[in-house]
mmCIF file of C-alpha atoms in Angstrom:
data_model
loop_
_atom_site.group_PDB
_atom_site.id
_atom_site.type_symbol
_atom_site.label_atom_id
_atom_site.label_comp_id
_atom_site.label_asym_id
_atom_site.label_seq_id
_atom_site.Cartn_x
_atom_site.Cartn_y
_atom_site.Cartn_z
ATOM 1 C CA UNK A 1 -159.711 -53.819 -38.743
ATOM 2 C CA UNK A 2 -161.410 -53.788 -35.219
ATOM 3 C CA UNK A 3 -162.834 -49.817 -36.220
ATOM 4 C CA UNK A 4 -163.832 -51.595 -39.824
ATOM 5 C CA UNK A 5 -165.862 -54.601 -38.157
ATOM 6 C CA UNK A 6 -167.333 -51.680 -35.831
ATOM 7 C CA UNK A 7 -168.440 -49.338 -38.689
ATOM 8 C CA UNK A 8 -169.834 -52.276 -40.590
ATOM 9 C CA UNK A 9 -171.639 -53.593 -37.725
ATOM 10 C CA UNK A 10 -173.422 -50.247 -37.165
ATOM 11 C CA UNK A 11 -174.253 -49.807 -40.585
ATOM 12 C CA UNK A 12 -175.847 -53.006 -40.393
ATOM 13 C CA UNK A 13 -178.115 -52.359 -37.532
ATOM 14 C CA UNK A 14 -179.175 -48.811 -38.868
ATOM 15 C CA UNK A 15 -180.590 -50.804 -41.970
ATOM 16 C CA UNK A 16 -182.161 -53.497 -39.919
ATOM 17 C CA UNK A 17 -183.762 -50.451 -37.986
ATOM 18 C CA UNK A 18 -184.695 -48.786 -41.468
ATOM 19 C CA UNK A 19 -186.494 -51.932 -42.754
ATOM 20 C CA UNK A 20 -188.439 -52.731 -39.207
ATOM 21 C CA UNK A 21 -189.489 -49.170 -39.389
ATOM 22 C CA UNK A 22 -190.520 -49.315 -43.127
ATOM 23 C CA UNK A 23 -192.368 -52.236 -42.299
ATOM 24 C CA UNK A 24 -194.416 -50.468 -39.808
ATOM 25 C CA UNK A 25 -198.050 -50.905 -40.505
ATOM 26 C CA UNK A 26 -200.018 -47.564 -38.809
ATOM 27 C CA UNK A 27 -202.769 -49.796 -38.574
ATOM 28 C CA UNK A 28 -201.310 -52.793 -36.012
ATOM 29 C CA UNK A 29 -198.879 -49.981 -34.682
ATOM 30 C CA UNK A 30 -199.578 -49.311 -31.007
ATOM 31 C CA UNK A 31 -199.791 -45.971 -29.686
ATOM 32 C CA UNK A 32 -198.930 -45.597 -26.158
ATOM 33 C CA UNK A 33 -199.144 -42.603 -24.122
ATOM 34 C CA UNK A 34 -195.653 -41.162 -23.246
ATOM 35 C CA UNK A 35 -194.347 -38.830 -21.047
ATOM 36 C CA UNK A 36 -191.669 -36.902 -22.854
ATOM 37 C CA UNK A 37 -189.246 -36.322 -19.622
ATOM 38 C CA UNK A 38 -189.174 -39.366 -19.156
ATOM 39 C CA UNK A 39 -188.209 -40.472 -23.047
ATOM 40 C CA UNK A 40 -185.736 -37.256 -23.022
ATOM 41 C CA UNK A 41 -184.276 -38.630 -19.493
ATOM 42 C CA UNK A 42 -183.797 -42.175 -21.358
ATOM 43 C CA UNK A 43 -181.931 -40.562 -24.373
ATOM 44 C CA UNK A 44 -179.585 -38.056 -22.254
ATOM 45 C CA UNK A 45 -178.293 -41.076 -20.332
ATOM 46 C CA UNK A 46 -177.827 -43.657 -22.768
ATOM 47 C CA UNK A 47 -175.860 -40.649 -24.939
ATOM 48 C CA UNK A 48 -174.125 -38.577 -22.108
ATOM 49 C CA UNK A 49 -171.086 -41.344 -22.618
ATOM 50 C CA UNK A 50 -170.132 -40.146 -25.783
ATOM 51 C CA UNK A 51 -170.697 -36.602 -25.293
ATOM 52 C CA UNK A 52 -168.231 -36.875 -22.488
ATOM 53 C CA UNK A 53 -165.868 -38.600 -24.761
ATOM 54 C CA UNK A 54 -166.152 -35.741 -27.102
ATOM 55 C CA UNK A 55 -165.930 -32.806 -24.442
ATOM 56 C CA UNK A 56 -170.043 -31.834 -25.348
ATOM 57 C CA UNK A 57 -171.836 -30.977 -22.563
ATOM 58 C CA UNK A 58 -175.883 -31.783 -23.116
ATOM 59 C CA UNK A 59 -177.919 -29.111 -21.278
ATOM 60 C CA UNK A 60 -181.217 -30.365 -20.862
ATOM 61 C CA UNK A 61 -185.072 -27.984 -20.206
ATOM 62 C CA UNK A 62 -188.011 -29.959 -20.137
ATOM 63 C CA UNK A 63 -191.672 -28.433 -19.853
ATOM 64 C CA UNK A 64 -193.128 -32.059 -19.470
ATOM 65 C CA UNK A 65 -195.528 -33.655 -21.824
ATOM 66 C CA UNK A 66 -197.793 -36.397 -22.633
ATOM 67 C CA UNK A 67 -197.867 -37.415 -26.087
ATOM 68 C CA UNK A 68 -199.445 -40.708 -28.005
ATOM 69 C CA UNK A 69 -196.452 -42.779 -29.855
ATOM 70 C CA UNK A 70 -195.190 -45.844 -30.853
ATOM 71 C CA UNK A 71 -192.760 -45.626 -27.439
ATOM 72 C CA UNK A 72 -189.288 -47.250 -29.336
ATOM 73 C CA UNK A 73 -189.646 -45.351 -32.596
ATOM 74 C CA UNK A 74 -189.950 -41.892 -30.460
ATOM 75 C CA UNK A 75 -186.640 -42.933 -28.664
ATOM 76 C CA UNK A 76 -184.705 -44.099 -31.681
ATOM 77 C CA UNK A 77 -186.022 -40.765 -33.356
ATOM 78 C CA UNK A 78 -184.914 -38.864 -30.772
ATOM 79 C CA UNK A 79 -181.507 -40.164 -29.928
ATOM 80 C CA UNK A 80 -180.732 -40.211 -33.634
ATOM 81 C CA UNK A 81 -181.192 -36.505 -33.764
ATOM 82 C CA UNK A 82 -178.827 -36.011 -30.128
ATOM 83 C CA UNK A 83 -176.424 -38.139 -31.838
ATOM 84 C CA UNK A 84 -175.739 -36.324 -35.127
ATOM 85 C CA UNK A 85 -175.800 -33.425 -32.595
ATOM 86 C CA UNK A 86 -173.046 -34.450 -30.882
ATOM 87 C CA UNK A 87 -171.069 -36.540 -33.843
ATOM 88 C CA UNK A 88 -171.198 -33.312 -35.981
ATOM 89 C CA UNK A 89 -170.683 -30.850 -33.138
ATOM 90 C CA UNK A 90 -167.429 -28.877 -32.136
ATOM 91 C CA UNK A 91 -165.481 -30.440 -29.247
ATOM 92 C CA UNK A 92 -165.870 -28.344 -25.938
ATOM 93 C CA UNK A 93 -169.390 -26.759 -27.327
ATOM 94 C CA UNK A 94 -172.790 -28.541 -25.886
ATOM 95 C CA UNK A 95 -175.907 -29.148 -27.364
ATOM 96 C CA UNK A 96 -179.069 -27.763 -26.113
ATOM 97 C CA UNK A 97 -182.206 -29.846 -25.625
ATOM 98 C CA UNK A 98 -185.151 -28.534 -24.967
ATOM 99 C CA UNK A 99 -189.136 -29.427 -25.105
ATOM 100 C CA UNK A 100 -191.916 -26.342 -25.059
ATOM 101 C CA UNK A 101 -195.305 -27.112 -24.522
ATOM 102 C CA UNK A 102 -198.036 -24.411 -25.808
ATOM 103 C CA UNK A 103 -200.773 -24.698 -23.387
ATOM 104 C CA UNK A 104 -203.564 -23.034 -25.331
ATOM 105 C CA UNK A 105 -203.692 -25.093 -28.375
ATOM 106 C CA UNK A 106 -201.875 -28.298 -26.907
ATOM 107 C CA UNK A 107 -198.940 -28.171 -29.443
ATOM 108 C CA UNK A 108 -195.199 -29.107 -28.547
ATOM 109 C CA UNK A 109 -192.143 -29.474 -29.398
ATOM 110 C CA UNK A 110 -188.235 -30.940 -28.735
ATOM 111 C CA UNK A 111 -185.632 -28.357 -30.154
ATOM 112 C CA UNK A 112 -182.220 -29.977 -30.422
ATOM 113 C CA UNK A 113 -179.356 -27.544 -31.240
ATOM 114 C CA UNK A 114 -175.640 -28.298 -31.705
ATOM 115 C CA UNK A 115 -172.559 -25.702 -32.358
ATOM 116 C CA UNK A 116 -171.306 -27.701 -34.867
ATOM 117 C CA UNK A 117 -170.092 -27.811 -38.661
ATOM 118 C CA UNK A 118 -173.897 -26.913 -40.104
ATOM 119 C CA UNK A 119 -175.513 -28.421 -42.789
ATOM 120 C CA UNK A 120 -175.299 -26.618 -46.307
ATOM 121 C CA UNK A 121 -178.020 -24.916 -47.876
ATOM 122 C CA UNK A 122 -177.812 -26.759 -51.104
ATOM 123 C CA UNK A 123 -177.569 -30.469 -48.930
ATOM 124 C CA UNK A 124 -180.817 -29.041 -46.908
ATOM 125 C CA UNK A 125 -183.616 -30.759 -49.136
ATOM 126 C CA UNK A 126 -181.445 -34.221 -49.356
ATOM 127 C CA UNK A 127 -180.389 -34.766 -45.936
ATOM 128 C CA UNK A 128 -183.706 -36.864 -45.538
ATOM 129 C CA UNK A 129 -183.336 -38.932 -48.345
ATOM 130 C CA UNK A 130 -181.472 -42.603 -47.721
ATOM 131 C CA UNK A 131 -177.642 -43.124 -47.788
ATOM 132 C CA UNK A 132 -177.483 -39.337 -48.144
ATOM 133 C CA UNK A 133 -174.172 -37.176 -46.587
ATOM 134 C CA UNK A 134 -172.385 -34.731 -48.038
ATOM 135 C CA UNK A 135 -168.711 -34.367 -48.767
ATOM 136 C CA UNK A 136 -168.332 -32.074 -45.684
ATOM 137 C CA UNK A 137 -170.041 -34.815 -43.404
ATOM 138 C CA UNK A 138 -168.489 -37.557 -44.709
ATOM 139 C CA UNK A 139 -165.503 -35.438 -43.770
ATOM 140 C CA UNK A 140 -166.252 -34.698 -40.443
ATOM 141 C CA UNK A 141 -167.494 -38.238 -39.734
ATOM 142 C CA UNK A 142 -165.923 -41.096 -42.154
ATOM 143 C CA UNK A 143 -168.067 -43.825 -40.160
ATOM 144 C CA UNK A 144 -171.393 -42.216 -41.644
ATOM 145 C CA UNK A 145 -173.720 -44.460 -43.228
ATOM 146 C CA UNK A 146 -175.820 -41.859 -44.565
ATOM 147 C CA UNK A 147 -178.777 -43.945 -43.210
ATOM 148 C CA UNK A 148 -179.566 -41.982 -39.714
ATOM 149 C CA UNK A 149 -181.484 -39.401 -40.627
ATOM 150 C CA UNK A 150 -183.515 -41.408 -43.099
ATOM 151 C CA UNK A 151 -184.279 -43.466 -39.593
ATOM 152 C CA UNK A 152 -186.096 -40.219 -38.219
ATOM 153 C CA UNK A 153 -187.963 -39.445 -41.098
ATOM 154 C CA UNK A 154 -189.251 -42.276 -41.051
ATOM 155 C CA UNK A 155 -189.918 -42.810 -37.493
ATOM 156 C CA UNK A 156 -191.589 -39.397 -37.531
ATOM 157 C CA UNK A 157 -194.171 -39.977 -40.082
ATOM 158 C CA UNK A 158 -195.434 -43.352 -38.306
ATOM 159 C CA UNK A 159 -195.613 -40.994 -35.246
ATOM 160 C CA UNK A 160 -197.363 -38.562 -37.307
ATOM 161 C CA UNK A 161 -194.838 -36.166 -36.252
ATOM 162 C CA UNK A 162 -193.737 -33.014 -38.225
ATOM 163 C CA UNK A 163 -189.963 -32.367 -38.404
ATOM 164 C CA UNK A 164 -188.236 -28.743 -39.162
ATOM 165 C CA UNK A 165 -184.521 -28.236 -39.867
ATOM 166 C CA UNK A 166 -182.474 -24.932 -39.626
ATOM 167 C CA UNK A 167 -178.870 -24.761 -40.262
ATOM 168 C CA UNK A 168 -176.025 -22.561 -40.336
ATOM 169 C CA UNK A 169 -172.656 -23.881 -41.932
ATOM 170 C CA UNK A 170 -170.038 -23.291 -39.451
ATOM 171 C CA UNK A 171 -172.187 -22.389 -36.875
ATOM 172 C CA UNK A 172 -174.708 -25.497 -36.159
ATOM 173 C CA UNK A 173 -178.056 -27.235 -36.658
ATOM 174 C CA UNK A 174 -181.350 -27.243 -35.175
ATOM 175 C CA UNK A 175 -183.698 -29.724 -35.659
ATOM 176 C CA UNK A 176 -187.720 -29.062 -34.380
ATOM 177 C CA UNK A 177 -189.440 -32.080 -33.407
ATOM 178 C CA UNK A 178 -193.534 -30.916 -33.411
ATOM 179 C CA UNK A 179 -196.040 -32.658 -31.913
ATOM 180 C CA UNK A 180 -199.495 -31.455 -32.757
ATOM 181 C CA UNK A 181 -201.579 -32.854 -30.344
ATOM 182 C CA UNK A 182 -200.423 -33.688 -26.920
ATOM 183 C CA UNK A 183 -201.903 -33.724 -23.009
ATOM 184 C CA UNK A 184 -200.654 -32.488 -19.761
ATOM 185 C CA UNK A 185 -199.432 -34.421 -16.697
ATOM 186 C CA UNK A 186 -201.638 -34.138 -14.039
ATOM 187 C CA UNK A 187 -200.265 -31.760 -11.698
ATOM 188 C CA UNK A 188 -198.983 -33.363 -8.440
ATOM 189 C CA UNK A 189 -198.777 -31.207 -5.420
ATOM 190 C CA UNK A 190 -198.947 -31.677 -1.553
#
């Protein structure tokens, strides 16, 4: 009953998340300037407890960035994407993080990959789309709501953000966050 209340609970506050981010209006959103260690810092901690609990290490390279976001939808996009890493991941595997900045054109990008049970070629185009999981993540995970990745779509297009998926059944997902126009810290030396 108590993992019931728990499952229902979470479903609950994915679909309150869904609707506040539906209700997003680009127009009254406001963009902030964010550095993305410091967003990727935020996630790892928060979601290095249930890793652990799931023997999957997170191994983390950041080449720091600034990019202009709504700062809470970036972090719920973001640890949405580490969590299905790790819920859909292999125990004793990890799940690599990393962000790449390209210098000339001022393009980046957050690469998340997990060594997990892969996503289907045939599920590919749906795994977007709301209360959508297939049979063999329902399987793997029977508290799925279906909802989460719905969450990031959505996030990203408010952040104007371009997403890219590449999966390998058996063998793991990796899921491109690109940002298309970002700065660089300002170099601090002594």
């Amino acid at each position: 009953m108590d993992l019931r209340a728990k499952n229902m609970s979470s479903l609950i506050l994915d679909l309150l998340r869904l609707e506040r981010l539906k209700d997003t209006c680009l127009d009254t959103a406001v963009f902030e300037p964010v550095e993305i260690q410091s967003t990727l810092q935020k996630c790892i901690e928060k979601l290095t407890p249930v890793a652990s609990s799931k023997n999957v290490t997170l191994n983390l390279s950041i080449e720091n960035f600034i990019c202009k976001v709504i700062p809470d939808q970036l972090e719920i996009l973001i640890e949405n994407i580490i969590t299905n890493a790790i819920t859909y991941s292999h125990e004793n595997t990890s799940v690599e993080i990393l962000s790449r900045v390209d210098q000339n054109n001022l393009h980046a990008s957050i690469t998340i990959t997990d060594h997990g049970i892969g996503i289907e070629d045939k599920d590919l185009p749906n795994i977007f789309n709301e209360y959508f999981y297939s049979p063999r993540a329902a399987l793997h995970n029977k508290a799925t709501s279906g909802i989460g990745l719905s969450i990031v779509k959505i996030a990203a297009e408010n952040n104007q953000l371009k997403i890219k998926v590449l999966s390998e059944p058996g063998a793991g997902t990796t899921f491109t966050v690109i940002f298309s126009t970002i700065e660089l810290p300002l170099a601090t030396g002594n």
